[in-house]
Short mmCIF file of C-alpha atoms and ligand atoms in Angstrom, two decimals:
data_model
loop_
_atom_site.label_atom_id
_atom_site.label_comp_id
_atom_site.label_asym_id
_atom_site.label_seq_id
_atom_site.Cartn_x
_atom_site.Cartn_y
_atom_site.Cartn_z
CA MET E 1387 0.00 0.00 0.00
CA LYS E 1388 1.33 3.41 -0.97
CA SER E 1389 1.05 6.52 1.19
CA ASP E 1390 2.47 10.01 1.07
CA ILE E 1391 3.36 10.00 4.74
CA LEU E 1392 3.68 6.87 6.84
CA ILE E 1393 3.69 7.07 10.61
CA ILE E 1394 4.83 4.12 12.73
CA GLY E 1395 3.15 4.20 16.15
CA GLY E 1396 -0.26 5.54 17.05
CA GLY E 1397 0.59 6.96 20.46
CA ALA E 1398 0.44 10.60 21.58
CA ALA E 1399 3.23 11.66 19.21
CA GLY E 1400 2.15 9.58 16.19
CA LEU E 1401 -1.48 10.68 16.40
CA MET E 1402 -0.48 14.33 16.64
CA ALA E 1403 1.96 13.90 13.75
CA ALA E 1404 -0.90 12.58 11.61
CA TYR E 1405 -3.08 15.52 12.61
CA GLY E 1406 -0.30 18.04 11.86
CA ALA E 1407 0.38 16.49 8.46
CA ALA E 1408 -3.28 16.26 7.47
CA LYS E 1409 -3.95 19.88 8.42
CA ALA E 1410 -0.83 21.10 6.60
CA LEU E 1411 -1.50 19.14 3.42
CA PRO E 1412 -5.21 18.40 2.97
CA GLY E 1413 -5.82 15.50 0.61
CA ALA E 1414 -2.48 13.84 1.30
CA ARG E 1415 -2.57 10.10 1.98
CA ILE E 1416 -1.44 9.72 5.57
CA THR E 1417 -1.30 6.31 7.22
CA ILE E 1418 -0.63 5.32 10.82
CA LEU E 1419 0.55 1.77 11.47
CA GLU E 1420 -0.17 0.79 15.07
CA LYS E 1421 0.94 -2.51 16.53
CA MET E 1422 -1.80 -2.79 19.17
CA PRO E 1423 -5.51 -3.49 18.50
CA ARG E 1424 -6.24 0.13 19.50
CA PRO E 1425 -4.13 3.30 19.29
CA GLY E 1426 -2.90 5.36 22.23
CA ARG E 1427 -3.14 2.62 24.83
CA LYS E 1428 -0.58 4.34 27.08
CA ILE E 1429 -2.65 7.52 27.24
CA LEU E 1430 -5.28 5.51 29.13
CA PHE E 1431 -2.80 4.89 31.96
CA THR E 1432 -1.61 8.47 32.24
CA GLY E 1433 -2.24 10.57 35.32
CA LYS E 1434 -3.58 7.44 37.09
CA GLY E 1435 -6.34 7.21 34.49
CA ARG E 1436 -7.07 10.96 34.64
CA CYS E 1437 -4.53 12.01 31.97
CA ASN E 1438 -2.52 15.03 32.97
CA PHE E 1439 -2.20 15.92 29.29
CA THR E 1440 -0.15 19.10 29.58
CA ASN E 1441 1.26 21.72 31.91
CA ALA E 1442 0.22 25.30 31.37
CA LYS E 1443 3.51 26.88 32.51
CA PRO E 1444 5.26 29.32 30.18
CA TRP E 1445 8.42 28.09 28.44
CA ASN E 1446 10.93 29.56 30.94
CA GLU E 1447 9.34 27.48 33.72
CA PHE E 1448 8.22 24.52 31.59
CA SER E 1449 11.76 24.04 30.24
CA LYS E 1450 13.17 23.56 33.77
CA HIS E 1451 11.21 20.30 33.93
CA ILE E 1452 12.78 18.86 30.78
CA ARG E 1453 15.68 16.75 32.04
CA THR E 1454 17.56 16.43 28.75
CA ASN E 1455 18.03 18.91 25.96
CA PRO E 1456 15.34 21.55 26.62
CA ASN E 1457 16.74 23.64 23.76
CA PHE E 1458 15.92 20.86 21.34
CA VAL E 1459 12.26 20.97 22.41
CA LYS E 1460 11.95 24.79 22.27
CA PRO E 1461 11.00 25.24 18.57
CA SER E 1462 8.33 22.52 18.71
CA PHE E 1463 7.00 23.91 22.00
CA TYR E 1464 6.53 27.38 20.51
CA ASN E 1465 5.01 25.84 17.38
CA PHE E 1466 2.40 24.04 19.52
CA THR E 1467 2.21 25.30 23.10
CA PRO E 1468 0.29 23.89 26.10
CA GLU E 1469 -2.40 26.53 25.42
CA ASP E 1470 -2.65 25.21 21.85
CA MET E 1471 -3.14 21.68 23.22
CA ILE E 1472 -5.85 22.84 25.60
CA ASP E 1473 -7.44 24.73 22.71
CA PHE E 1474 -7.19 21.66 20.46
CA LEU E 1475 -9.16 19.53 22.94
CA GLU E 1476 -11.68 22.27 23.77
CA THR E 1477 -12.37 23.07 20.11
CA ASN E 1478 -12.91 19.40 19.45
CA GLY E 1479 -15.47 19.10 22.20
CA LEU E 1480 -13.57 18.17 25.36
CA GLU E 1481 -13.82 20.41 28.39
CA THR E 1482 -10.55 20.75 30.32
CA VAL E 1483 -9.42 22.04 33.68
CA VAL E 1484 -6.08 23.40 34.95
CA GLU E 1485 -5.35 22.34 38.51
CA ARG E 1486 -2.64 22.81 41.17
CA GLY E 1487 0.84 23.15 39.69
CA ASP E 1488 -0.59 24.23 36.30
CA ARG E 1489 -1.47 20.61 35.50
CA ALA E 1490 -4.17 20.28 32.87
CA PHE E 1491 -6.72 17.44 32.88
CA PRO E 1492 -9.94 16.67 31.04
CA TYR E 1493 -12.78 18.09 33.14
CA SER E 1494 -14.24 14.57 33.31
CA HIS E 1495 -10.92 13.30 34.74
CA ARG E 1496 -11.18 10.40 32.29
CA ALA E 1497 -8.10 9.67 30.19
CA SER E 1498 -10.26 7.80 27.69
CA ASP E 1499 -12.00 11.11 26.85
CA VAL E 1500 -8.65 12.64 25.84
CA LEU E 1501 -7.76 9.62 23.71
CA ASP E 1502 -11.20 9.46 22.07
CA THR E 1503 -11.11 13.19 21.26
CA ILE E 1504 -7.67 12.95 19.68
CA VAL E 1505 -8.44 9.81 17.67
CA GLU E 1506 -11.81 11.13 16.41
CA THR E 1507 -10.22 14.45 15.41
CA VAL E 1508 -7.40 12.69 13.56
CA LEU E 1509 -9.83 10.39 11.74
CA ARG E 1510 -12.00 13.37 10.75
CA GLN E 1511 -8.96 14.69 8.84
CA GLY E 1512 -9.07 11.61 6.61
CA VAL E 1513 -6.05 9.87 8.18
CA ILE E 1514 -5.94 6.08 7.68
CA LEU E 1515 -5.38 4.41 11.02
CA LEU E 1516 -4.42 0.73 10.77
CA PRO E 1517 -4.31 -1.13 14.10
CA ASP E 1518 -2.79 -4.60 14.57
CA ARG E 1519 0.05 -3.66 12.22
CA GLU E 1520 3.36 -4.42 13.88
CA VAL E 1521 6.18 -3.03 11.78
CA SER E 1522 9.05 -5.49 11.67
CA SER E 1523 11.48 -3.86 9.23
CA ILE E 1524 12.15 -0.69 7.26
CA THR E 1525 14.19 -0.30 4.14
CA ALA E 1526 15.12 2.80 2.24
CA VAL E 1527 13.86 2.44 -1.30
CA SER E 1528 16.68 4.48 -2.83
CA ALA E 1529 19.28 7.01 -1.81
CA ALA E 1530 17.05 9.69 -3.32
CA GLY E 1531 14.25 9.00 -0.85
CA GLY E 1532 11.25 6.88 -0.08
CA PHE E 1533 10.81 4.08 2.40
CA GLU E 1534 9.38 0.61 2.44
CA VAL E 1535 7.99 -0.79 5.65
CA ARG E 1536 7.15 -4.41 6.37
CA CYS E 1537 4.74 -5.68 9.01
CA SER E 1538 4.96 -9.00 10.81
CA SER E 1539 1.68 -9.92 9.08
CA GLY E 1540 3.59 -9.87 5.78
CA GLU E 1541 1.94 -6.69 4.43
CA SER E 1542 4.19 -3.96 3.13
CA PHE E 1543 3.71 -0.20 2.90
CA SER E 1544 5.67 2.49 1.14
CA ALA E 1545 5.83 6.25 1.43
CA ALA E 1546 7.94 9.24 0.51
CA LYS E 1547 8.11 10.40 4.12
CA LEU E 1548 8.42 8.25 7.23
CA ILE E 1549 7.77 9.32 10.80
CA ILE E 1550 8.97 7.01 13.57
CA ALA E 1551 6.87 7.52 16.71
CA THR E 1552 7.23 4.16 18.45
CA GLY E 1553 7.82 5.57 21.95
CA GLY E 1554 10.30 4.23 24.49
CA LEU E 1555 10.42 1.09 26.60
CA SER E 1556 8.19 1.87 29.56
CA TYR E 1557 4.96 -0.06 30.14
CA PRO E 1558 5.68 -2.58 27.35
CA MET E 1559 2.16 -3.98 27.61
CA THR E 1560 0.97 -0.77 25.95
CA GLY E 1561 2.98 -1.65 22.84
CA SER E 1562 6.07 0.46 23.61
CA THR E 1563 8.88 -2.05 23.38
CA GLY E 1564 11.61 0.14 21.93
CA ASP E 1565 11.26 -1.18 18.35
CA GLY E 1566 12.21 2.16 16.83
CA TYR E 1567 15.73 2.28 18.27
CA GLN E 1568 17.02 -0.46 15.94
CA TRP E 1569 15.67 1.35 12.88
CA ALA E 1570 17.27 4.60 14.05
CA GLY E 1571 20.52 2.66 14.33
CA PHE E 1572 19.97 1.22 10.86
CA PHE E 1573 19.89 4.76 9.45
CA GLY E 1574 23.11 5.58 11.31
CA HIS E 1575 21.58 7.43 14.26
CA LYS E 1576 23.24 7.37 17.64
CA VAL E 1577 20.97 6.00 20.37
CA VAL E 1578 21.84 7.36 23.83
CA PRO E 1579 21.73 4.40 26.29
CA CYS E 1580 18.26 4.09 27.82
CA PHE E 1581 17.27 3.59 31.44
CA PRO E 1582 14.01 3.78 33.39
CA ALA E 1583 13.21 7.20 34.86
CA LEU E 1584 10.26 8.30 37.01
CA THR E 1585 10.16 4.99 38.79
CA ALA E 1586 9.87 3.41 42.25
CA LEU E 1587 13.05 3.08 44.32
CA VAL E 1588 13.50 0.00 46.47
CA PRO E 1589 14.90 0.28 50.02
CA ARG E 1590 17.07 -2.52 51.43
CA GLY E 1591 14.81 -5.03 53.18
CA TYR E 1592 11.66 -4.00 51.29
CA LYS E 1593 11.65 -6.88 48.80
CA ILE E 1594 12.75 -10.49 49.13
CA SER E 1595 16.11 -10.49 47.40
CA GLY E 1596 16.20 -12.69 44.34
CA GLU E 1597 18.81 -15.30 43.49
CA GLN E 1598 19.26 -14.16 39.92
CA GLU E 1599 21.55 -11.35 38.92
CA PRO E 1600 19.33 -8.84 37.06
CA ALA E 1601 20.10 -8.01 33.42
CA MET E 1602 20.20 -4.33 34.42
CA LYS E 1603 22.22 -3.58 37.57
CA GLY E 1604 19.87 -2.59 40.40
CA HIS E 1605 16.70 -3.65 38.60
CA ILE E 1606 14.21 -5.22 41.03
CA ASN E 1607 11.11 -6.31 39.17
CA ARG E 1608 7.89 -4.90 40.53
CA GLU E 1609 6.56 -8.46 40.81
CA THR E 1610 9.32 -9.45 43.28
CA PRO E 1611 7.58 -10.45 46.54
CA MET E 1612 7.75 -8.01 49.43
CA THR E 1613 9.19 -8.72 52.86
CA GLY E 1614 7.05 -8.37 55.98
CA SER E 1615 8.77 -5.01 56.60
CA GLY E 1616 7.89 -3.85 53.11
CA GLU E 1617 4.29 -4.94 53.63
CA ALA E 1618 4.18 -2.93 56.86
CA LEU E 1619 4.78 0.26 54.83
CA ARG E 1620 2.85 -0.56 51.67
CA GLY E 1621 -0.03 1.86 51.07
CA VAL E 1622 1.32 4.60 53.37
CA LYS E 1623 1.36 8.11 51.89
CA LEU E 1624 3.49 10.77 53.58
CA LYS E 1625 2.67 14.39 52.94
CA ASN E 1626 4.83 17.50 53.31
CA ILE E 1627 8.07 15.79 54.24
CA ASN E 1628 11.68 16.44 53.27
CA LEU E 1629 13.47 13.75 51.31
CA THR E 1630 17.25 14.05 51.29
CA VAL E 1631 19.19 11.83 48.91
CA THR E 1632 22.87 11.13 49.46
CA TYR E 1633 24.93 9.80 46.58
CA ASP E 1634 28.04 7.78 47.50
CA GLY E 1635 28.01 9.27 50.99
CA GLY E 1636 28.75 12.74 49.59
CA VAL E 1637 26.59 14.92 47.38
CA THR E 1638 23.07 15.45 48.66
CA GLU E 1639 19.83 16.94 47.34
CA THR E 1640 16.66 17.69 49.27
CA GLU E 1641 13.09 17.79 47.96
CA PHE E 1642 9.99 18.85 49.89
CA GLY E 1643 6.63 17.19 49.16
CA ASP E 1644 4.87 13.84 49.22
CA ILE E 1645 5.98 10.22 48.86
CA ASP E 1646 4.06 6.95 48.58
CA PHE E 1647 5.15 3.51 49.72
CA THR E 1648 3.80 1.07 47.12
CA ASP E 1649 4.29 -2.57 46.15
CA GLY E 1650 7.24 -1.32 44.05
CA GLY E 1651 9.04 0.76 46.67
CA ILE E 1652 9.16 4.49 47.32
CA GLU E 1653 7.45 6.63 44.67
CA GLY E 1654 5.00 9.55 44.62
CA PRO E 1655 5.83 13.10 43.48
CA ILE E 1656 9.21 13.66 45.20
CA GLY E 1657 10.17 9.99 44.94
CA PHE E 1658 9.78 10.29 41.17
CA GLN E 1659 11.50 13.66 41.21
CA VAL E 1660 14.76 12.13 42.45
CA SER E 1661 14.41 8.74 40.75
CA ARG E 1662 16.19 9.59 37.49
CA LYS E 1663 19.43 10.50 39.25
CA CYS E 1664 19.13 7.59 41.70
CA VAL E 1665 18.65 5.02 38.92
CA LYS E 1666 21.63 6.43 37.06
CA ALA E 1667 23.78 6.22 40.21
CA LEU E 1668 22.69 2.63 40.93
CA LEU E 1669 23.33 1.57 37.33
CA ASN E 1670 26.86 2.93 37.71
CA GLY E 1671 27.37 0.89 40.89
CA GLY E 1672 27.00 3.94 43.18
CA LYS E 1673 25.47 4.03 46.64
CA VAL E 1674 22.18 5.83 47.24
CA ALA E 1675 20.70 6.61 50.66
CA PHE E 1676 17.44 8.33 51.61
CA SER E 1677 16.74 10.30 54.74
CA LEU E 1678 13.13 11.21 55.49
CA ASP E 1679 12.41 14.20 57.69
CA LEU E 1680 8.81 13.77 58.80
CA LYS E 1681 8.82 17.11 60.66
CA PRO E 1682 10.65 19.49 58.32
CA GLY E 1683 9.26 22.62 59.98
CA VAL E 1684 10.53 21.74 63.47
CA PRO E 1685 14.21 21.77 64.47
CA LEU E 1686 15.48 18.63 66.24
CA GLU E 1687 15.91 20.29 69.64
CA GLU E 1688 12.36 21.63 69.62
CA LEU E 1689 10.99 18.27 68.46
CA SER E 1690 12.89 16.44 71.26
CA GLY E 1691 11.29 18.78 73.79
CA ARG E 1692 7.86 18.26 72.25
CA VAL E 1693 8.24 14.47 72.28
CA LYS E 1694 9.19 14.53 75.97
CA THR E 1695 6.29 16.82 76.87
CA LEU E 1696 3.84 14.54 75.02
CA TRP E 1697 5.30 11.51 76.76
CA ASN E 1698 4.84 13.08 80.20
CA GLU E 1699 1.29 14.10 79.32
CA ILE E 1700 0.50 10.51 78.33
CA LYS E 1701 2.16 9.14 81.50
CA ASN E 1702 0.25 11.50 83.75
CA ASP E 1703 -3.07 11.18 81.96
CA PRO E 1704 -5.56 9.70 84.44
CA ARG E 1705 -6.87 7.44 81.66
CA THR E 1706 -3.40 5.93 81.30
CA ARG E 1707 -3.13 5.28 85.02
CA GLN E 1708 -6.65 3.94 85.44
CA ALA E 1709 -6.54 1.58 82.48
CA LYS E 1710 -6.04 -2.14 82.97
CA ASP E 1711 -7.87 -2.43 86.30
CA GLY E 1712 -6.06 0.47 87.81
CA ARG E 1713 -2.61 -1.03 87.21
CA GLY E 1714 -1.90 1.36 84.33
CA ILE E 1715 -1.07 0.55 80.72
CA ASN E 1716 2.39 -0.58 79.79
CA GLY E 1717 5.13 1.35 78.03
CA LYS E 1718 4.47 -0.40 74.73
CA GLU E 1719 0.91 0.89 74.58
CA MET E 1720 1.99 4.33 75.74
CA TYR E 1721 4.54 4.35 72.90
CA ARG E 1722 1.80 3.64 70.38
CA ILE E 1723 -0.28 6.50 71.81
CA LEU E 1724 2.75 8.78 71.51
CA LEU E 1725 3.36 7.76 67.89
CA GLY E 1726 -0.32 8.45 67.16
CA LYS E 1727 0.28 12.06 68.19
CA LEU E 1728 3.32 12.38 65.94
CA MET E 1729 2.39 10.63 62.69
CA PRO E 1730 -0.55 9.28 60.69
CA TRP E 1731 -1.99 6.11 62.25
CA ASP E 1732 -1.34 3.96 59.19
CA LEU E 1733 2.39 4.72 59.41
CA ILE E 1734 2.77 3.40 62.99
CA PRO E 1735 3.19 -0.35 62.23
CA GLY E 1736 5.74 0.38 59.49
CA PHE E 1737 7.60 2.95 61.57
CA GLN E 1738 7.88 0.50 64.46
CA THR E 1739 8.99 -2.35 62.20
CA TRP E 1740 11.72 -0.29 60.56
CA ASN E 1741 12.92 1.32 63.79
CA PRO E 1742 12.92 -1.46 66.40
CA ASP E 1743 15.62 0.14 68.57
CA ILE E 1744 13.40 2.93 69.84
CA LEU E 1745 11.37 0.59 72.04
CA LYS E 1746 13.58 -1.67 74.13
CA THR E 1747 11.96 -4.64 75.84
CA SER E 1748 13.46 -6.42 78.81
CA VAL E 1749 12.05 -9.42 80.62
CA LYS E 1750 12.36 -9.77 84.40
CA LYS E 1751 11.02 -12.38 86.75
CA ASN E 1752 8.51 -11.30 89.31
CA ASP E 1753 9.23 -11.09 93.05
CA TYR E 1754 8.02 -14.60 93.56
CA SER E 1755 10.65 -15.84 91.14
CA HIS E 1756 11.74 -18.58 93.53
CA ARG E 1757 8.64 -20.47 92.39
CA ARG E 1758 8.99 -22.73 89.37
CA ASN E 1759 7.34 -21.36 86.18
CA SER E 1760 6.72 -18.04 87.88
CA PRO E 1761 5.29 -15.46 85.47
CA GLN E 1762 7.71 -13.02 83.91
CA LYS E 1763 7.15 -9.33 83.56
CA ARG E 1764 8.04 -7.32 80.48
CA PHE E 1765 9.49 -3.85 80.85
CA TYR E 1766 9.47 -1.33 78.04
CA ASP E 1767 11.88 1.50 77.69
CA VAL E 1768 11.20 4.14 75.04
CA ASN E 1769 14.27 6.00 73.81
CA LEU E 1770 12.66 9.41 73.31
CA ASP E 1771 15.84 11.05 71.97
CA LEU E 1772 16.20 8.35 69.33
CA LEU E 1773 12.53 8.72 68.42
CA ALA E 1774 12.91 12.47 67.81
CA LYS E 1775 16.11 11.87 65.85
CA THR E 1776 14.44 9.21 63.68
CA LEU E 1777 11.49 11.48 62.94
CA LYS E 1778 13.99 14.00 61.57
CA ASP E 1779 16.33 11.52 59.90
CA TRP E 1780 14.72 8.18 59.02
CA LYS E 1781 17.33 6.41 56.92
CA PHE E 1782 16.87 3.95 54.06
CA ASP E 1783 19.56 2.41 51.88
CA ILE E 1784 18.26 2.31 48.32
CA VAL E 1785 19.34 -0.90 46.64
CA GLY E 1786 17.32 -0.97 43.45
CA PHE E 1787 14.61 0.39 41.20
CA VAL E 1788 11.57 -0.84 39.33
CA GLY E 1789 12.34 -1.24 35.63
CA TYR E 1790 10.58 -0.58 32.35
CA GLU E 1791 7.76 -2.91 33.40
CA ARG E 1792 6.26 -0.08 35.47
CA CYS E 1793 8.30 3.11 35.02
CA VAL E 1794 6.62 6.22 33.66
CA ILE E 1795 9.24 7.31 31.16
CA THR E 1796 12.35 6.12 29.34
CA ALA E 1797 15.45 8.28 29.65
CA GLY E 1798 17.85 8.17 26.69
CA GLY E 1799 16.89 7.36 23.12
CA VAL E 1800 17.60 8.71 19.64
CA SER E 1801 20.22 11.42 20.05
CA THR E 1802 18.76 14.87 19.45
CA GLU E 1803 22.10 16.00 18.03
CA GLU E 1804 21.24 14.26 14.76
CA VAL E 1805 17.65 15.52 14.47
CA VAL E 1806 16.72 19.04 13.32
CA ALA E 1807 14.88 20.73 16.19
CA LYS E 1808 12.91 23.00 13.84
CA THR E 1809 11.52 20.14 11.75
CA MET E 1810 12.17 16.84 13.59
CA GLU E 1811 13.79 15.55 10.40
CA SER E 1812 16.82 13.29 10.57
CA LYS E 1813 20.09 15.02 9.74
CA LEU E 1814 21.30 11.74 8.29
CA ARG E 1815 18.41 10.64 6.10
CA GLU E 1816 16.13 12.94 4.12
CA GLY E 1817 12.43 12.28 4.57
CA LEU E 1818 12.87 10.47 7.90
CA TYR E 1819 11.41 12.03 11.08
CA PHE E 1820 11.38 11.16 14.79
CA CYS E 1821 9.04 12.40 17.50
CA GLY E 1822 7.94 11.65 21.05
CA GLU E 1823 9.52 9.46 23.67
CA ILE E 1824 11.78 7.64 21.21
CA LEU E 1825 13.95 10.77 21.29
CA ASP E 1826 16.50 11.41 24.03
CA MET E 1827 14.08 13.70 25.84
CA ASP E 1828 12.46 13.07 29.22
CA CYS E 1829 10.74 15.31 31.73
CA ASP E 1830 9.41 15.42 35.29
CA THR E 1831 5.85 14.39 36.10
CA GLY E 1832 3.24 17.11 35.65
CA GLY E 1833 2.06 16.88 32.04
CA TYR E 1834 5.44 17.79 30.52
CA ASN E 1835 6.10 14.44 28.85
CA LEU E 1836 2.81 14.30 26.97
CA GLN E 1837 3.16 17.92 25.88
CA CYS E 1838 6.63 17.15 24.47
CA ALA E 1839 5.18 14.15 22.62
CA PHE E 1840 2.31 16.29 21.23
CA SER E 1841 4.57 19.22 20.26
CA THR E 1842 7.32 17.17 18.60
CA GLY E 1843 4.67 14.97 16.94
CA LEU E 1844 2.74 17.87 15.48
CA LEU E 1845 5.93 19.50 14.19
CA ALA E 1846 7.15 16.25 12.59
CA GLY E 1847 3.83 15.85 10.76
CA GLN E 1848 3.72 19.46 9.61
CA SER E 1849 7.34 19.36 8.43
CA ALA E 1850 6.89 16.11 6.51
CA ALA E 1851 3.79 17.56 4.80
CA LYS E 1852 5.52 20.84 4.02
CA SER E 1853 8.54 19.10 2.56
CA LEU E 1854 6.25 16.87 0.48
CA SER E 1855 4.31 19.85 -0.89
CA GLN E 1856 7.59 21.52 -1.88
CA THR E 1857 8.82 18.50 -3.84
CA GLU E 1858 5.54 18.00 -5.68
C1 FAD Y 1453 1.78 4.92 33.82
C2 FAD Y 1453 2.14 6.16 33.04
C3 FAD Y 1453 1.57 7.37 33.39
C4 FAD Y 1453 1.91 8.52 32.69
N1 FAD Y 1453 1.30 9.69 33.03
C5 FAD Y 1453 1.60 10.81 32.35
C6 FAD Y 1453 0.91 12.02 32.61
O1 FAD Y 1453 -0.06 12.06 33.39
N2 FAD Y 1453 1.31 13.14 31.94
C7 FAD Y 1453 2.32 13.12 31.03
O2 FAD Y 1453 2.65 14.15 30.48
N3 FAD Y 1453 2.95 11.97 30.71
C8 FAD Y 1453 2.60 10.82 31.33
N4 FAD Y 1453 3.22 9.65 30.98
C9 FAD Y 1453 4.22 9.66 29.87
C10 FAD Y 1453 3.50 9.67 28.51
O3 FAD Y 1453 2.51 8.67 28.50
C11 FAD Y 1453 4.50 9.44 27.40
O4 FAD Y 1453 5.46 10.45 27.46
C12 FAD Y 1453 3.83 9.48 26.02
O5 FAD Y 1453 2.80 8.53 25.95
C13 FAD Y 1453 4.83 9.23 24.91
O6 FAD Y 1453 4.14 9.23 23.70
P1 FAD Y 1453 4.73 8.53 22.39
O7 FAD Y 1453 3.68 8.64 21.36
O8 FAD Y 1453 6.06 9.05 22.10
O9 FAD Y 1453 4.94 7.01 22.79
P2 FAD Y 1453 3.85 5.91 23.16
O10 FAD Y 1453 2.72 6.50 23.88
O11 FAD Y 1453 4.64 4.86 23.85
O12 FAD Y 1453 3.32 5.38 21.76
C14 FAD Y 1453 4.09 4.58 20.91
C15 FAD Y 1453 3.15 3.77 20.05
O13 FAD Y 1453 3.92 3.09 19.06
C16 FAD Y 1453 3.40 1.79 18.91
N5 FAD Y 1453 4.46 0.91 18.38
C17 FAD Y 1453 5.61 0.54 18.99
N6 FAD Y 1453 6.32 -0.29 18.20
C18 FAD Y 1453 5.59 -0.45 17.07
C19 FAD Y 1453 5.80 -1.21 15.89
N7 FAD Y 1453 6.86 -2.02 15.74
N8 FAD Y 1453 4.87 -1.16 14.91
C20 FAD Y 1453 3.76 -0.37 15.06
N9 FAD Y 1453 3.51 0.35 16.17
C21 FAD Y 1453 4.42 0.32 17.17
C22 FAD Y 1453 2.98 1.40 20.31
O14 FAD Y 1453 2.05 0.35 20.32
C23 FAD Y 1453 2.41 2.71 20.84
O15 FAD Y 1453 1.03 2.82 20.59
C24 FAD Y 1453 2.88 8.47 31.64
C25 FAD Y 1453 3.44 7.25 31.29
C26 FAD Y 1453 3.08 6.09 31.97
C27 FAD Y 1453 3.69 4.78 31.57
#
C-alpha cells in the first residue's frame, strides 16, 4: 500500500503527527501503522487514568522540567504550546481544567476522553489508522528518498516520508517495546543508552532479594515479593516531608513534598522527582541513601522537647493510670499513643517495624521468682531522643529500582544531536522524522512528557507535509 506520509506508532506523538500532516496538506494520503488493537493505549494509563495531558507553565518554567536537551524541544513547543493543546481539545469538544501546579486534565478526569477526542479528530482529517500492524522492518527504497515498511503480518507499505513515533520502553504492555531504536541505528543514528526514569526506588529489606543477577544492575522487578517489613509500609502516603538523597556518601539533594510507599518501593511526586538521578547512580554501581524528615518545619531540639512533653502528658493522663484495672497501661501501649500524636496512624506499624531500637523490651522475673514457672514481667523502655532523631532523619539504603515494566518514562533514546529541532527531520536521512519518547528527551511528572510528545509529533507531521508539498 502506498502513502504520502507513513507514521509508525499511534501513540500521543504519532497521532499528533498525523493531525499536523493532514492539516498542513489536505488531501495527502497519511497512514498510521499501530501494533496494538487500538491506538494510544498508554494515554489511558496516564495521570492514574485521569490524563494530565499538559502543563500550562510558560516556556521559561516549563523548560526547567525537561531533564535532557530543553533547547531541542523549544521550537516545537513554541510551534504548539500547552495553550494550543488545551485549545485543540476544547475546540474538538472536550472540556478541560487546569489544577494545582498548572497541571491540565480533562474536566471529566477520564483519560479515555482525551484519547477518544484525539483519535476522532485525527480520523476526521481523513487519516488512515491501521491497528494490529506491527512493523518489523524498514528499508530505504533508494538514496534519493522513499521508504518501504514491512509488518509481521507480511503486508508492506511504502511512502515518501516516514515518521517514527514508536515511543520508548516503559509499560511494554501498551505496545512500547523500543522497536524504533534499531531502525534509528539502521539509518546511522546514535541512540543514547536508555534507562528507566520516574520509577519506584526500592529500600534494602523492602523486597525479598532474588537469586538471579538482574540483566540491568539494580533492577528489582515490581513483581518481586515483598518482605514483611515492606508490607508494613505498603499503602502509606506521607505528605509535606523532606526527602534528602545522598549519593556515595557525599553529594546530597533535598526535595519537599509527598511520597508513597507502594508494592514497588518508594514513589510519589518527590520519589519520582529524584528517581532519574538515583537510577543512574545505581546503574553505575554507586550508593544511594534516603533520609526522610517527617517534621521538616521543626528543628530537632524543639521536636525532642515536644516528644518529651507529650510523653509526660500521656504518663500523667488519668486514663493511662486507670486503664487495665487500675494497674496502668504498659510502656508499649503508651509508645503507640505517643506515635499516634506524631504521625498518621497507618504509618505506625511500618515505623515501628523499621525502627525497632526505639522501644527496648526487657524481661524480668517477678518477686516470687523462687517459684517454678513463675510469670515473667516485660518492661518497656522508650528512647525518646532516638525517636525524635528518627522522625527528623529516618534512613533507608536504596538498593534498586523498578524497571521498564512499570516506570513512567524512558530516559535516553535517539540522540537529538542528529535531528533538526525546527523540523524533527533526521540530519542523516532525508524524509525520515522522529518524534515523542523515542527521542533522548524526558521530563518530570506534571504533564510535561505528553506535551513534548504532542509538540514534537505535530511538528514532525507538519514538516513532513511541508517538505512533500515543496517537492511535488
Ligand atoms: C503509567 C504512566 C503514566 C503517565 N502519566 C503521564 C501524565 O499524566 N502526563 C504526562 O505528560 N505523561 C505521562 N506519561 C508519559 C507519557 O505517557 C509518554 O510520554 C507518552 O505517551 C509518549 O508518547 P509517544 O507517542 O512518544 O509514545 P507511546 O505512547 O509509547 O506510543 C508509541 C506507540 O507506538 C506503537 N508501536 C511501537 N512499536 C511499534 C511497531 N513495531 N509497529 C507499530 N507500532 C508500534 C505502540 O504500540 C504505541 O502505541 C505516563 C506514562 C506512563 C507509563
